């Protein structure tokens, strides 16, 4: 069962990594807020149809958890994406990626405090290896980049988005006791989509809708089905099955996937980035238990 969960989380990383490449193309024709509105609007519609086909709508469960679904939808769907896109308007890509790379650490710390989840030694080692690997991937091994980083209000916005994503997983595991992953994904995504639609209606489009090329709509569809439907569904299932802390570590695979896709597109990859990729993969394997560290120690924070 856990192998299936790990496969799904790998799929999450692949779709999320591809989303960065797809969004880079889509922003030529859409405002960021419109990308989010289309993406989550389509995804919410698909999830609602899927829920109806499976006859999985549970009125009693909805009434019991509606406050928590509303909270998760605003925090994890709307909050995360809103602050992330807003932050990227005011900061460099390296800053944003490095801040988001701390998500497994933030999630693990929040899970330790809110859920009282223990941090075992292999998780700590895995997080450290993966974090170092992400730094290698993003800086190409040039630590002068880190020395010259300056922080702006955009970094603060991305940090808020980072915390929102961590809380989405931790609070979902804390409060949603009766709903299935597909119900949690559907309800929270619908709430987030409605919030994006309301705000996006006040913004003008970059390009008239009828003049947007099919490839740009294809990028939106990929993000909606790949990242928003399958990605969120697999992420929520991972949290339900193996916990928020271990699930969050798979987020570190995202820049690795983005790097591989960029390489296929013709972008040169530095040797240090390959070293970073190996460190990230090793860290994830270590934390998930595929690489064993013989110890019984655990730490409570």
mmCIF file of C-alpha atoms in Angstrom:
data_model
loop_
_atom_site.group_PDB
_atom_site.id
_atom_site.type_symbol
_atom_site.label_atom_id
_atom_site.label_comp_id
_atom_site.label_asym_id
_atom_site.label_seq_id
_atom_site.Cartn_x
_atom_site.Cartn_y
_atom_site.Cartn_z
ATOM 1 C CA UNK A 1 0.000 0.000 0.000
ATOM 2 C CA UNK A 2 2.803 2.407 0.932
ATOM 3 C CA UNK A 3 4.614 1.694 -2.345
ATOM 4 C CA UNK A 4 1.489 2.882 -4.174
ATOM 5 C CA UNK A 5 1.439 6.046 -2.067
ATOM 6 C CA UNK A 6 5.109 6.745 -2.818
ATOM 7 C CA UNK A 7 4.445 6.213 -6.536
ATOM 8 C CA UNK A 8 1.579 8.702 -6.382
ATOM 9 C CA UNK A 9 3.741 11.247 -4.562
ATOM 10 C CA UNK A 10 6.403 10.805 -7.235
ATOM 11 C CA UNK A 11 3.648 11.549 -9.753
ATOM 12 C CA UNK A 12 2.779 14.662 -7.736
ATOM 13 C CA UNK A 13 6.393 15.837 -7.991
ATOM 14 C CA UNK A 14 6.447 15.177 -11.749
ATOM 15 C CA UNK A 15 3.228 17.093 -12.418
ATOM 16 C CA UNK A 16 4.226 19.941 -10.100
ATOM 17 C CA UNK A 17 7.656 20.197 -11.716
ATOM 18 C CA UNK A 18 6.001 20.280 -15.128
ATOM 19 C CA UNK A 19 3.646 22.992 -13.903
ATOM 20 C CA UNK A 20 6.553 25.442 -13.551
ATOM 21 C CA UNK A 21 7.435 24.900 -17.218
ATOM 22 C CA UNK A 22 3.799 25.102 -18.331
ATOM 23 C CA UNK A 23 3.111 28.264 -16.336
ATOM 24 C CA UNK A 24 6.217 29.922 -17.793
ATOM 25 C CA UNK A 25 4.548 29.624 -21.211
ATOM 26 C CA UNK A 26 1.016 30.441 -20.043
ATOM 27 C CA UNK A 27 1.949 33.769 -18.402
ATOM 28 C CA UNK A 28 2.635 35.164 -21.873
ATOM 29 C CA UNK A 29 -1.118 35.112 -22.515
ATOM 30 C CA UNK A 30 -2.765 35.134 -19.062
ATOM 31 C CA UNK A 31 -2.478 37.195 -15.894
ATOM 32 C CA UNK A 32 -1.312 34.996 -13.009
ATOM 33 C CA UNK A 33 -4.654 35.392 -11.217
ATOM 34 C CA UNK A 34 -6.481 34.293 -14.395
ATOM 35 C CA UNK A 35 -4.230 31.229 -14.705
ATOM 36 C CA UNK A 36 -5.182 30.259 -11.160
ATOM 37 C CA UNK A 37 -8.890 30.897 -11.776
ATOM 38 C CA UNK A 38 -8.997 28.824 -14.994
ATOM 39 C CA UNK A 39 -6.786 26.105 -13.552
ATOM 40 C CA UNK A 40 -8.725 25.580 -10.340
ATOM 41 C CA UNK A 41 -12.096 26.260 -11.948
ATOM 42 C CA UNK A 42 -11.533 23.412 -14.428
ATOM 43 C CA UNK A 43 -10.065 21.204 -11.708
ATOM 44 C CA UNK A 44 -12.991 21.812 -9.346
ATOM 45 C CA UNK A 45 -15.478 20.968 -12.119
ATOM 46 C CA UNK A 46 -13.634 17.708 -12.875
ATOM 47 C CA UNK A 47 -13.483 16.784 -9.185
ATOM 48 C CA UNK A 48 -17.202 17.486 -8.687
ATOM 49 C CA UNK A 49 -18.032 15.294 -11.701
ATOM 50 C CA UNK A 50 -15.765 12.550 -10.362
ATOM 51 C CA UNK A 51 -17.397 12.762 -6.945
ATOM 52 C CA UNK A 52 -20.858 12.452 -8.519
ATOM 53 C CA UNK A 53 -19.834 9.490 -10.714
ATOM 54 C CA UNK A 54 -18.404 7.701 -7.675
ATOM 55 C CA UNK A 55 -21.511 8.657 -5.669
ATOM 56 C CA UNK A 56 -19.134 9.746 -2.943
ATOM 57 C CA UNK A 57 -20.860 12.937 -1.845
ATOM 58 C CA UNK A 58 -21.511 12.664 1.876
ATOM 59 C CA UNK A 59 -23.870 15.367 3.151
ATOM 60 C CA UNK A 60 -23.332 14.383 6.772
ATOM 61 C CA UNK A 61 -19.559 14.468 6.318
ATOM 62 C CA UNK A 62 -19.772 17.852 4.580
ATOM 63 C CA UNK A 63 -21.876 19.330 7.387
ATOM 64 C CA UNK A 64 -19.546 17.895 10.015
ATOM 65 C CA UNK A 65 -16.356 19.210 8.373
ATOM 66 C CA UNK A 66 -17.606 22.245 6.413
ATOM 67 C CA UNK A 67 -15.748 24.744 8.606
ATOM 68 C CA UNK A 68 -12.496 22.804 8.175
ATOM 69 C CA UNK A 69 -13.029 22.405 4.418
ATOM 70 C CA UNK A 70 -13.556 26.166 4.160
ATOM 71 C CA UNK A 71 -10.374 26.784 6.155
ATOM 72 C CA UNK A 72 -8.327 24.355 4.040
ATOM 73 C CA UNK A 73 -9.710 25.735 0.778
ATOM 74 C CA UNK A 74 -8.819 29.309 1.690
ATOM 75 C CA UNK A 75 -5.436 28.422 3.202
ATOM 76 C CA UNK A 76 -4.154 25.572 1.028
ATOM 77 C CA UNK A 77 -5.651 26.299 -2.380
ATOM 78 C CA UNK A 78 -6.274 30.040 -2.497
ATOM 79 C CA UNK A 79 -3.723 31.226 0.083
ATOM 80 C CA UNK A 80 -0.784 29.162 -1.145
ATOM 81 C CA UNK A 81 -1.219 30.003 -4.828
ATOM 82 C CA UNK A 82 -2.195 33.655 -4.264
ATOM 83 C CA UNK A 83 0.852 34.445 -2.113
ATOM 84 C CA UNK A 84 3.165 32.405 -4.336
ATOM 85 C CA UNK A 85 2.178 34.192 -7.565
ATOM 86 C CA UNK A 86 2.110 37.574 -5.791
ATOM 87 C CA UNK A 87 5.569 36.947 -4.373
ATOM 88 C CA UNK A 88 7.018 35.961 -7.738
ATOM 89 C CA UNK A 89 6.093 39.424 -9.058
ATOM 90 C CA UNK A 90 8.519 41.028 -6.606
ATOM 91 C CA UNK A 91 11.364 38.553 -6.188
ATOM 92 C CA UNK A 92 13.811 36.430 -8.150
ATOM 93 C CA UNK A 93 13.058 32.835 -9.098
ATOM 94 C CA UNK A 94 16.033 31.563 -7.055
ATOM 95 C CA UNK A 95 14.741 33.279 -3.921
ATOM 96 C CA UNK A 96 11.268 31.828 -4.397
ATOM 97 C CA UNK A 97 12.511 28.323 -5.069
ATOM 98 C CA UNK A 98 14.871 28.357 -2.079
ATOM 99 C CA UNK A 99 12.109 29.525 0.255
ATOM 100 C CA UNK A 100 9.726 26.826 -1.020
ATOM 101 C CA UNK A 101 12.517 24.264 -0.599
ATOM 102 C CA UNK A 102 12.145 24.699 3.158
ATOM 103 C CA UNK A 103 8.546 23.424 2.988
ATOM 104 C CA UNK A 104 9.344 19.894 4.241
ATOM 105 C CA UNK A 105 11.139 21.408 7.227
ATOM 106 C CA UNK A 106 8.267 23.822 7.950
ATOM 107 C CA UNK A 107 5.715 21.019 7.574
ATOM 108 C CA UNK A 108 7.672 18.661 9.822
ATOM 109 C CA UNK A 109 8.008 21.305 12.535
ATOM 110 C CA UNK A 110 4.303 22.187 12.363
ATOM 111 C CA UNK A 111 3.374 18.486 12.420
ATOM 112 C CA UNK A 112 5.575 18.023 15.468
ATOM 113 C CA UNK A 113 3.837 20.882 17.295
ATOM 114 C CA UNK A 114 0.232 20.452 16.105
ATOM 115 C CA UNK A 115 0.047 16.686 15.535
ATOM 116 C CA UNK A 116 2.721 15.628 18.024
ATOM 117 C CA UNK A 117 4.406 13.574 15.307
ATOM 118 C CA UNK A 118 7.870 12.336 16.271
ATOM 119 C CA UNK A 119 10.844 13.183 14.086
ATOM 120 C CA UNK A 120 12.997 10.079 13.741
ATOM 121 C CA UNK A 121 16.670 10.309 12.849
ATOM 122 C CA UNK A 122 16.282 9.103 9.253
ATOM 123 C CA UNK A 123 13.730 11.874 8.630
ATOM 124 C CA UNK A 124 16.142 14.485 9.937
ATOM 125 C CA UNK A 125 19.007 13.111 7.837
ATOM 126 C CA UNK A 126 16.744 12.858 4.792
ATOM 127 C CA UNK A 127 15.509 16.441 5.153
ATOM 128 C CA UNK A 128 19.058 17.751 5.487
ATOM 129 C CA UNK A 129 20.319 15.842 2.427
ATOM 130 C CA UNK A 130 17.329 16.898 0.335
ATOM 131 C CA UNK A 131 17.631 20.547 1.390
ATOM 132 C CA UNK A 132 21.346 20.623 0.522
ATOM 133 C CA UNK A 133 20.536 18.945 -2.790
ATOM 134 C CA UNK A 134 17.885 21.542 -3.629
ATOM 135 C CA UNK A 135 20.391 24.333 -2.927
ATOM 136 C CA UNK A 136 22.845 22.668 -5.346
ATOM 137 C CA UNK A 137 20.141 22.340 -8.010
ATOM 138 C CA UNK A 138 18.974 25.945 -7.727
ATOM 139 C CA UNK A 139 22.374 27.637 -7.386
ATOM 140 C CA UNK A 140 24.242 25.324 -9.803
ATOM 141 C CA UNK A 141 26.798 24.856 -7.027
ATOM 142 C CA UNK A 142 27.723 28.548 -7.027
ATOM 143 C CA UNK A 143 27.363 29.643 -3.431
ATOM 144 C CA UNK A 144 28.207 33.223 -4.382
ATOM 145 C CA UNK A 145 24.570 33.329 -5.491
ATOM 146 C CA UNK A 146 23.540 32.728 -1.889
ATOM 147 C CA UNK A 147 25.945 35.406 -0.652
ATOM 148 C CA UNK A 148 24.401 38.015 -2.939
ATOM 149 C CA UNK A 149 20.769 37.159 -2.245
ATOM 150 C CA UNK A 150 18.707 40.137 -1.104
ATOM 151 C CA UNK A 151 15.282 39.756 0.432
ATOM 152 C CA UNK A 152 12.189 41.738 -0.481
ATOM 153 C CA UNK A 153 8.479 41.850 0.226
ATOM 154 C CA UNK A 154 8.126 39.203 -2.487
ATOM 155 C CA UNK A 155 10.131 36.798 -0.345
ATOM 156 C CA UNK A 156 7.796 37.506 2.562
ATOM 157 C CA UNK A 157 4.768 36.712 0.387
ATOM 158 C CA UNK A 158 6.323 33.428 -0.741
ATOM 159 C CA UNK A 159 7.113 32.564 2.872
ATOM 160 C CA UNK A 160 3.430 33.096 3.677
ATOM 161 C CA UNK A 161 2.525 30.812 0.763
ATOM 162 C CA UNK A 162 4.994 28.238 2.042
ATOM 163 C CA UNK A 163 3.363 28.285 5.483
ATOM 164 C CA UNK A 164 -0.099 28.026 3.878
ATOM 165 C CA UNK A 165 0.939 24.873 1.979
ATOM 166 C CA UNK A 166 2.415 23.335 5.127
ATOM 167 C CA UNK A 167 -0.739 24.138 7.102
ATOM 168 C CA UNK A 168 -2.902 22.610 4.361
ATOM 169 C CA UNK A 169 -1.369 19.217 5.027
ATOM 170 C CA UNK A 170 -1.043 19.465 8.790
ATOM 171 C CA UNK A 171 -4.500 20.920 9.486
ATOM 172 C CA UNK A 172 -6.112 18.478 7.062
ATOM 173 C CA UNK A 173 -4.674 15.551 9.001
ATOM 174 C CA UNK A 174 -5.581 17.209 12.305
ATOM 175 C CA UNK A 175 -9.219 18.034 11.627
ATOM 176 C CA UNK A 176 -10.532 15.874 8.750
ATOM 177 C CA UNK A 177 -11.232 12.547 10.425
ATOM 178 C CA UNK A 178 -14.206 11.226 8.445
ATOM 179 C CA UNK A 179 -13.767 12.545 4.883
ATOM 180 C CA UNK A 180 -11.937 10.640 2.155
ATOM 181 C CA UNK A 181 -9.003 12.196 0.238
ATOM 182 C CA UNK A 182 -11.222 12.698 -2.829
ATOM 183 C CA UNK A 183 -13.847 14.515 -0.745
ATOM 184 C CA UNK A 184 -11.229 16.720 0.900
ATOM 185 C CA UNK A 185 -9.665 17.534 -2.474
ATOM 186 C CA UNK A 186 -13.013 18.302 -4.130
ATOM 187 C CA UNK A 187 -14.465 20.506 -1.418
ATOM 188 C CA UNK A 188 -11.299 22.485 -0.695
ATOM 189 C CA UNK A 189 -10.537 22.956 -4.387
ATOM 190 C CA UNK A 190 -14.057 24.201 -5.127
ATOM 191 C CA UNK A 191 -13.792 26.742 -2.319
ATOM 192 C CA UNK A 192 -10.376 27.896 -3.531
ATOM 193 C CA UNK A 193 -11.585 28.091 -7.142
ATOM 194 C CA UNK A 194 -14.549 30.288 -6.167
ATOM 195 C CA UNK A 195 -12.206 32.666 -4.330
ATOM 196 C CA UNK A 196 -9.947 32.928 -7.400
ATOM 197 C CA UNK A 197 -12.908 33.488 -9.740
ATOM 198 C CA UNK A 198 -14.229 36.343 -7.613
ATOM 199 C CA UNK A 199 -10.869 38.142 -7.526
ATOM 200 C CA UNK A 200 -9.959 37.427 -11.174
ATOM 201 C CA UNK A 201 -13.235 38.992 -12.361
ATOM 202 C CA UNK A 202 -11.819 42.384 -11.349
ATOM 203 C CA UNK A 203 -8.638 41.976 -13.442
ATOM 204 C CA UNK A 204 -8.246 42.672 -17.165
ATOM 205 C CA UNK A 205 -6.835 40.026 -19.523
ATOM 206 C CA UNK A 206 -3.444 40.410 -21.236
ATOM 207 C CA UNK A 207 -4.759 38.929 -24.490
ATOM 208 C CA UNK A 208 -8.411 38.654 -25.618
ATOM 209 C CA UNK A 209 -9.710 35.148 -24.882
ATOM 210 C CA UNK A 210 -10.439 34.359 -28.539
ATOM 211 C CA UNK A 211 -6.851 35.248 -29.516
ATOM 212 C CA UNK A 212 -5.162 32.924 -27.017
ATOM 213 C CA UNK A 213 -3.455 29.996 -28.858
ATOM 214 C CA UNK A 214 -4.487 26.388 -28.259
ATOM 215 C CA UNK A 215 -1.073 25.545 -26.804
ATOM 216 C CA UNK A 216 -1.625 28.081 -24.010
ATOM 217 C CA UNK A 217 -5.014 26.511 -23.248
ATOM 218 C CA UNK A 218 -3.247 23.142 -23.298
ATOM 219 C CA UNK A 219 -0.850 24.419 -20.630
ATOM 220 C CA UNK A 220 -3.819 25.493 -18.493
ATOM 221 C CA UNK A 221 -5.453 22.084 -18.974
ATOM 222 C CA UNK A 222 -2.224 20.296 -18.019
ATOM 223 C CA UNK A 223 -1.965 22.322 -14.812
ATOM 224 C CA UNK A 224 -5.649 21.774 -14.025
ATOM 225 C CA UNK A 225 -5.726 18.000 -14.535
ATOM 226 C CA UNK A 226 -2.121 17.110 -13.742
ATOM 227 C CA UNK A 227 -1.242 19.277 -10.767
ATOM 228 C CA UNK A 228 -4.613 20.392 -9.417
ATOM 229 C CA UNK A 229 -6.704 17.219 -9.800
ATOM 230 C CA UNK A 230 -4.209 14.357 -9.618
ATOM 231 C CA UNK A 231 -1.551 16.291 -7.699
ATOM 232 C CA UNK A 232 -3.799 17.506 -4.880
ATOM 233 C CA UNK A 233 -5.609 14.157 -4.737
ATOM 234 C CA UNK A 234 -2.365 12.188 -4.429
ATOM 235 C CA UNK A 235 -0.966 14.701 -1.930
ATOM 236 C CA UNK A 236 -4.019 14.397 0.323
ATOM 237 C CA UNK A 237 -3.891 10.615 0.060
ATOM 238 C CA UNK A 238 -0.216 10.679 1.024
ATOM 239 C CA UNK A 239 -0.966 12.784 4.093
ATOM 240 C CA UNK A 240 -3.740 10.380 5.103
ATOM 241 C CA UNK A 241 -1.534 7.297 4.623
ATOM 242 C CA UNK A 242 1.995 8.249 5.744
ATOM 243 C CA UNK A 243 1.601 11.595 7.512
ATOM 244 C CA UNK A 244 2.275 15.224 6.681
ATOM 245 C CA UNK A 245 6.008 15.213 7.471
ATOM 246 C CA UNK A 246 7.027 12.322 5.199
ATOM 247 C CA UNK A 247 4.661 13.423 2.441
ATOM 248 C CA UNK A 248 6.079 16.953 2.415
ATOM 249 C CA UNK A 249 9.604 15.723 1.637
ATOM 250 C CA UNK A 250 8.481 14.759 -1.882
ATOM 251 C CA UNK A 251 8.095 18.491 -2.551
ATOM 252 C CA UNK A 252 11.892 18.615 -2.790
ATOM 253 C CA UNK A 253 11.722 16.478 -5.936
ATOM 254 C CA UNK A 254 9.888 19.292 -7.745
ATOM 255 C CA UNK A 255 12.974 21.371 -8.737
ATOM 256 C CA UNK A 256 14.692 18.144 -9.806
ATOM 257 C CA UNK A 257 11.819 17.354 -12.180
ATOM 258 C CA UNK A 258 11.800 20.935 -13.460
ATOM 259 C CA UNK A 259 15.541 20.671 -14.110
ATOM 260 C CA UNK A 260 15.134 17.403 -16.044
ATOM 261 C CA UNK A 261 12.328 18.855 -18.186
ATOM 262 C CA UNK A 262 14.437 21.954 -18.864
ATOM 263 C CA UNK A 263 17.322 19.703 -19.924
ATOM 264 C CA UNK A 264 15.030 17.906 -22.390
ATOM 265 C CA UNK A 265 14.036 21.332 -23.739
ATOM 266 C CA UNK A 266 17.706 22.101 -24.418
ATOM 267 C CA UNK A 267 18.808 23.938 -21.277
ATOM 268 C CA UNK A 268 22.367 23.139 -20.135
ATOM 269 C CA UNK A 269 22.651 21.419 -16.742
ATOM 270 C CA UNK A 270 25.701 22.050 -14.532
ATOM 271 C CA UNK A 271 27.527 19.081 -12.904
ATOM 272 C CA UNK A 272 26.732 20.537 -9.466
ATOM 273 C CA UNK A 273 23.028 20.317 -10.306
ATOM 274 C CA UNK A 274 23.425 16.604 -11.045
ATOM 275 C CA UNK A 275 25.081 16.188 -7.639
ATOM 276 C CA UNK A 276 22.172 18.078 -6.106
ATOM 277 C CA UNK A 277 19.684 15.812 -7.853
ATOM 278 C CA UNK A 278 21.401 12.735 -6.385
ATOM 279 C CA UNK A 279 21.342 14.293 -2.901
ATOM 280 C CA UNK A 280 17.630 15.124 -3.170
ATOM 281 C CA UNK A 281 16.703 11.623 -4.321
ATOM 282 C CA UNK A 282 18.879 10.084 -1.591
ATOM 283 C CA UNK A 283 17.245 12.315 1.018
ATOM 284 C CA UNK A 284 13.739 11.341 -0.079
ATOM 285 C CA UNK A 285 14.628 7.629 -0.121
ATOM 286 C CA UNK A 286 16.212 7.936 3.316
ATOM 287 C CA UNK A 287 13.249 9.746 4.866
ATOM 288 C CA UNK A 288 10.666 7.418 3.312
ATOM 289 C CA UNK A 289 12.456 4.339 4.664
ATOM 290 C CA UNK A 290 13.819 2.841 1.439
ATOM 291 C CA UNK A 291 17.306 3.560 2.806
ATOM 292 C CA UNK A 292 17.532 2.368 6.395
ATOM 293 C CA UNK A 293 19.454 4.066 9.199
ATOM 294 C CA UNK A 294 19.821 1.761 12.178
ATOM 295 C CA UNK A 295 18.626 3.814 15.116
ATOM 296 C CA UNK A 296 15.725 3.986 17.506
ATOM 297 C CA UNK A 297 16.216 7.578 18.470
ATOM 298 C CA UNK A 298 13.480 10.136 17.984
ATOM 299 C CA UNK A 299 13.174 13.790 18.793
ATOM 300 C CA UNK A 300 10.180 15.732 20.018
ATOM 301 C CA UNK A 301 10.065 19.415 19.243
#
